């Protein structure tokens, strides 16, 4: 694995070194460089430090592991690959995400999963271990969002105005979600047996990554949020 010290390195130089490496890379000294690994494929990158905005934007098959928090727009329009964050992420994570997977050990800021979409075999996934801020899943058109609310100690696991304009995909929220106001265009109901196996797969993968007890996490009610059957957004933002 190639070692890259990013201290005092601008993002263009860092990305050039990643592309030229020809092998997996471990980046140290990362401090706010934007667009790391944008559009990359066929490489695994481990980052120590805090990346700047748009980490993994347009990612096309590469995998990224971050040993700290990240800033905004993680996985912006990513197409394939995986981003694993051992901390929290900023706002607008997974913006227009159309493939690949994002696992966040802790919490997410506002507008996570905004405009997330899916097409045929491409079904993006975002799993958030802690809480998510307001406007979660805004205009979601496809894919899966899971919020586990671990460590929230009775507080709401999502902020205000979730699922605004949601017209595709699904959302699994740990807990019965009492007190959360959902818009009319979605349906929120307890997870039934038909969806339980799918949910358990996501939870067990999260727990394996971050050394959590899957049985303890699953020993809780979950709420499934999906678009209502009659919904004026059905044909917006999706490919025909």
Short mmCIF file of C-alpha atoms in Angstrom, two decimals:
data_model
loop_
_atom_site.label_atom_id
_atom_site.label_comp_id
_atom_site.label_asym_id
_atom_site.label_seq_id
_atom_site.Cartn_x
_atom_site.Cartn_y
_atom_site.Cartn_z
CA UNK A 1 0.00 0.00 0.00
CA UNK A 2 1.40 3.38 -1.03
CA UNK A 3 1.80 5.98 1.74
CA UNK A 4 0.92 9.60 0.90
CA UNK A 5 1.54 12.45 3.35
CA UNK A 6 -1.02 15.12 2.43
CA UNK A 7 0.26 17.75 4.85
CA UNK A 8 0.45 21.14 3.03
CA UNK A 9 -0.72 19.44 -0.19
CA UNK A 10 -3.53 21.00 -2.27
CA UNK A 11 -6.37 18.76 -3.44
CA UNK A 12 -5.30 18.72 -7.10
CA UNK A 13 -1.84 17.43 -6.20
CA UNK A 14 -3.28 14.85 -3.81
CA UNK A 15 -5.71 13.52 -6.40
CA UNK A 16 -2.99 13.35 -9.02
CA UNK A 17 -0.84 11.27 -6.70
CA UNK A 18 -3.78 8.96 -5.96
CA UNK A 19 -4.48 8.45 -9.67
CA UNK A 20 -0.83 7.87 -10.48
CA UNK A 21 -0.22 5.43 -7.62
CA UNK A 22 -1.46 2.32 -9.40
CA UNK A 23 -2.16 0.71 -6.01
CA UNK A 24 -4.12 1.12 -2.80
CA UNK A 25 -3.16 4.20 -0.81
CA UNK A 26 -3.01 5.33 2.83
CA UNK A 27 -3.30 9.11 3.17
CA UNK A 28 -2.04 10.81 6.32
CA UNK A 29 -2.03 14.48 7.30
CA UNK A 30 -5.33 15.14 5.55
CA UNK A 31 -6.77 18.52 6.53
CA UNK A 32 -9.69 19.86 4.49
CA UNK A 33 -8.63 18.92 0.96
CA UNK A 34 -11.73 18.87 -1.25
CA UNK A 35 -12.84 16.40 -3.92
CA UNK A 36 -10.59 13.57 -2.72
CA UNK A 37 -10.95 10.53 -5.00
CA UNK A 38 -13.51 12.29 -7.22
CA UNK A 39 -14.58 9.95 -10.01
CA UNK A 40 -12.07 7.24 -9.09
CA UNK A 41 -12.44 3.48 -9.48
CA UNK A 42 -10.44 0.31 -8.72
CA UNK A 43 -8.56 1.65 -5.71
CA UNK A 44 -8.93 1.54 -1.93
CA UNK A 45 -8.00 4.68 -0.02
CA UNK A 46 -7.61 4.96 3.75
CA UNK A 47 -7.59 8.50 5.12
CA UNK A 48 -6.31 9.67 8.50
CA UNK A 49 -7.43 13.23 9.11
CA UNK A 50 -10.48 15.22 8.05
CA UNK A 51 -11.27 15.45 4.32
CA UNK A 52 -12.91 18.56 2.91
CA UNK A 53 -16.16 18.88 0.98
CA UNK A 54 -17.23 16.45 -1.75
CA UNK A 55 -15.18 13.45 -0.64
CA UNK A 56 -15.80 10.71 -3.20
CA UNK A 57 -17.84 12.90 -5.53
CA UNK A 58 -18.78 10.96 -8.68
CA UNK A 59 -17.08 7.91 -7.18
CA UNK A 60 -17.12 5.11 -9.74
CA UNK A 61 -16.09 1.98 -7.87
CA UNK A 62 -13.30 2.99 -5.51
CA UNK A 63 -13.60 2.40 -1.77
CA UNK A 64 -12.71 5.00 0.85
CA UNK A 65 -12.27 4.55 4.58
CA UNK A 66 -12.00 7.66 6.76
CA UNK A 67 -10.66 7.38 10.32
CA UNK A 68 -12.26 10.66 11.43
CA UNK A 69 -15.15 13.00 10.65
CA UNK A 70 -15.83 14.35 7.17
CA UNK A 71 -17.25 17.62 5.91
CA UNK A 72 -20.19 18.27 3.53
CA UNK A 73 -21.35 16.53 0.34
CA UNK A 74 -19.74 13.13 0.95
CA UNK A 75 -20.49 10.88 -2.03
CA UNK A 76 -22.00 13.68 -4.13
CA UNK A 77 -23.49 11.97 -7.22
CA UNK A 78 -21.48 8.80 -6.58
CA UNK A 79 -22.13 6.03 -9.07
CA UNK A 80 -20.51 2.97 -7.46
CA UNK A 81 -18.12 2.04 -4.67
CA UNK A 82 -18.13 2.41 -0.90
CA UNK A 83 -17.39 5.12 1.66
CA UNK A 84 -16.94 4.14 5.32
CA UNK A 85 -16.65 6.93 7.90
CA UNK A 86 -15.44 6.27 11.46
CA UNK A 87 -17.01 9.47 12.74
CA UNK A 88 -19.73 11.87 11.60
CA UNK A 89 -20.47 13.50 8.24
CA UNK A 90 -21.60 17.01 7.39
CA UNK A 91 -24.57 18.21 5.34
CA UNK A 92 -25.94 16.86 2.04
CA UNK A 93 -24.22 13.47 2.22
CA UNK A 94 -25.12 11.30 -0.76
CA UNK A 95 -26.51 14.23 -2.77
CA UNK A 96 -28.00 12.74 -5.98
CA UNK A 97 -26.29 9.44 -5.12
CA UNK A 98 -27.19 6.88 -7.80
CA UNK A 99 -25.17 3.84 -6.75
CA UNK A 100 -22.72 2.56 -4.16
CA UNK A 101 -22.87 2.55 -0.37
CA UNK A 102 -22.08 4.93 2.49
CA UNK A 103 -21.70 3.71 6.09
CA UNK A 104 -21.40 6.33 8.84
CA UNK A 105 -20.53 5.22 12.36
CA UNK A 106 -21.96 8.32 14.03
CA UNK A 107 -24.27 11.10 12.80
CA UNK A 108 -25.11 13.09 9.67
CA UNK A 109 -25.98 16.74 9.16
CA UNK A 110 -28.84 18.25 7.19
CA UNK A 111 -30.24 16.93 3.91
CA UNK A 112 -28.60 13.51 3.93
CA UNK A 113 -29.80 11.50 0.94
CA UNK A 114 -31.24 14.50 -0.90
CA UNK A 115 -32.18 13.51 -4.48
CA UNK A 116 -30.92 9.95 -3.93
CA UNK A 117 -32.08 7.80 -6.85
CA UNK A 118 -31.92 4.25 -8.22
CA UNK A 119 -32.05 2.62 -11.64
CA UNK A 120 -32.36 -1.12 -12.34
CA UNK A 121 -29.56 -2.92 -10.44
CA UNK A 122 -28.12 0.31 -9.03
CA UNK A 123 -29.69 0.79 -5.59
CA UNK A 124 -27.64 3.16 -3.40
CA UNK A 125 -27.48 2.62 0.35
CA UNK A 126 -26.69 4.99 3.22
CA UNK A 127 -26.54 3.70 6.81
CA UNK A 128 -26.22 6.29 9.59
CA UNK A 129 -25.43 4.96 13.04
CA UNK A 130 -26.38 8.02 15.08
CA UNK A 131 -28.87 10.74 14.17
CA UNK A 132 -29.59 12.70 10.99
CA UNK A 133 -30.44 16.39 10.71
CA UNK A 134 -33.46 18.06 9.14
CA UNK A 135 -34.66 17.36 5.59
CA UNK A 136 -33.45 13.76 5.62
CA UNK A 137 -34.31 12.10 2.28
CA UNK A 138 -35.52 15.33 0.69
CA UNK A 139 -36.80 14.55 -2.85
CA UNK A 140 -35.58 10.96 -2.46
CA UNK A 141 -36.35 9.09 -5.68
CA UNK A 142 -34.78 5.72 -4.94
CA UNK A 143 -32.29 3.82 -2.83
CA UNK A 144 -32.28 3.01 0.88
CA UNK A 145 -31.55 5.16 3.93
CA UNK A 146 -31.15 3.56 7.39
CA UNK A 147 -30.88 5.62 10.59
CA UNK A 148 -30.15 3.70 13.79
CA UNK A 149 -30.12 6.45 16.41
CA UNK A 150 -27.43 4.77 18.49
CA UNK A 151 -26.33 6.81 21.49
CA UNK A 152 -29.16 9.33 21.18
CA UNK A 153 -30.58 8.47 24.65
CA UNK A 154 -34.24 9.12 23.98
CA UNK A 155 -33.79 12.09 21.67
CA UNK A 156 -35.34 12.15 18.19
CA UNK A 157 -33.09 10.37 15.73
CA UNK A 158 -33.99 12.65 12.80
CA UNK A 159 -34.60 16.38 12.54
CA UNK A 160 -37.51 18.34 11.11
CA UNK A 161 -39.13 18.00 7.69
CA UNK A 162 -38.00 14.46 6.81
CA UNK A 163 -38.94 12.99 3.42
CA UNK A 164 -40.09 16.31 1.94
CA UNK A 165 -40.95 15.56 -1.70
CA UNK A 166 -39.97 11.89 -1.35
CA UNK A 167 -41.27 9.92 -4.34
CA UNK A 168 -39.15 6.75 -4.44
CA UNK A 169 -36.93 4.47 -2.40
CA UNK A 170 -37.35 3.62 1.26
CA UNK A 171 -36.15 4.62 4.71
CA UNK A 172 -35.68 2.44 7.80
CA UNK A 173 -35.71 4.33 11.12
CA UNK A 174 -34.97 2.64 14.43
CA UNK A 175 -37.77 3.20 16.93
CA UNK A 176 -41.49 3.85 16.63
CA UNK A 177 -40.89 7.47 15.49
CA UNK A 178 -43.62 8.89 17.73
CA UNK A 179 -43.54 12.67 17.64
CA UNK A 180 -41.97 12.87 14.17
CA UNK A 181 -44.13 14.68 11.61
CA UNK A 182 -43.98 13.11 8.14
CA UNK A 183 -45.44 14.80 5.04
CA UNK A 184 -48.62 13.53 3.40
CA UNK A 185 -46.77 12.07 0.41
CA UNK A 186 -45.20 9.28 2.50
CA UNK A 187 -46.40 6.39 4.63
CA UNK A 188 -44.64 5.51 7.92
CA UNK A 189 -45.46 2.15 9.49
CA UNK A 190 -43.79 -0.56 11.59
CA UNK A 191 -41.41 -2.83 9.67
CA UNK A 192 -43.21 -6.04 8.78
CA UNK A 193 -41.73 -9.53 8.33
CA UNK A 194 -41.47 -9.09 4.55
CA UNK A 195 -38.95 -6.25 4.98
CA UNK A 196 -37.22 -7.51 8.13
CA UNK A 197 -34.63 -9.68 6.34
CA UNK A 198 -33.54 -6.77 4.16
CA UNK A 199 -33.20 -4.49 7.18
CA UNK A 200 -31.26 -7.09 9.18
CA UNK A 201 -28.71 -7.37 6.38
CA UNK A 202 -27.96 -3.65 6.52
CA UNK A 203 -27.78 -3.59 10.31
CA UNK A 204 -25.49 -6.59 10.54
CA UNK A 205 -23.12 -5.14 7.98
CA UNK A 206 -22.99 -1.84 9.87
CA UNK A 207 -22.33 -3.63 13.15
CA UNK A 208 -19.59 -5.78 11.64
CA UNK A 209 -17.82 -2.67 10.33
CA UNK A 210 -18.00 -0.71 13.58
CA UNK A 211 -17.85 -3.50 16.17
CA UNK A 212 -21.41 -3.10 17.46
CA UNK A 213 -23.75 -5.75 18.84
CA UNK A 214 -26.18 -6.50 16.01
CA UNK A 215 -28.62 -8.39 18.20
CA UNK A 216 -28.88 -5.46 20.61
CA UNK A 217 -29.44 -3.01 17.75
CA UNK A 218 -32.09 -5.23 16.18
CA UNK A 219 -33.89 -5.71 19.50
CA UNK A 220 -35.97 -2.62 18.85
CA UNK A 221 -38.97 -1.63 16.74
CA UNK A 222 -38.19 -0.12 13.35
CA UNK A 223 -40.26 2.18 11.17
CA UNK A 224 -40.40 1.85 7.38
CA UNK A 225 -41.06 5.04 5.40
CA UNK A 226 -42.08 4.79 1.75
CA UNK A 227 -43.85 7.08 -0.73
CA UNK A 228 -47.63 6.97 -0.64
CA UNK A 229 -49.25 5.06 -3.50
CA UNK A 230 -50.89 8.20 -4.84
CA UNK A 231 -48.24 10.81 -5.17
CA UNK A 232 -47.74 13.69 -7.58
CA UNK A 233 -43.94 13.26 -7.71
CA UNK A 234 -44.00 9.72 -9.17
CA UNK A 235 -42.43 10.61 -12.52
CA UNK A 236 -40.01 13.30 -11.37
CA UNK A 237 -36.22 12.78 -11.14
CA UNK A 238 -36.33 9.13 -12.26
CA UNK A 239 -35.22 7.58 -15.52
CA UNK A 240 -37.87 5.96 -17.73
#
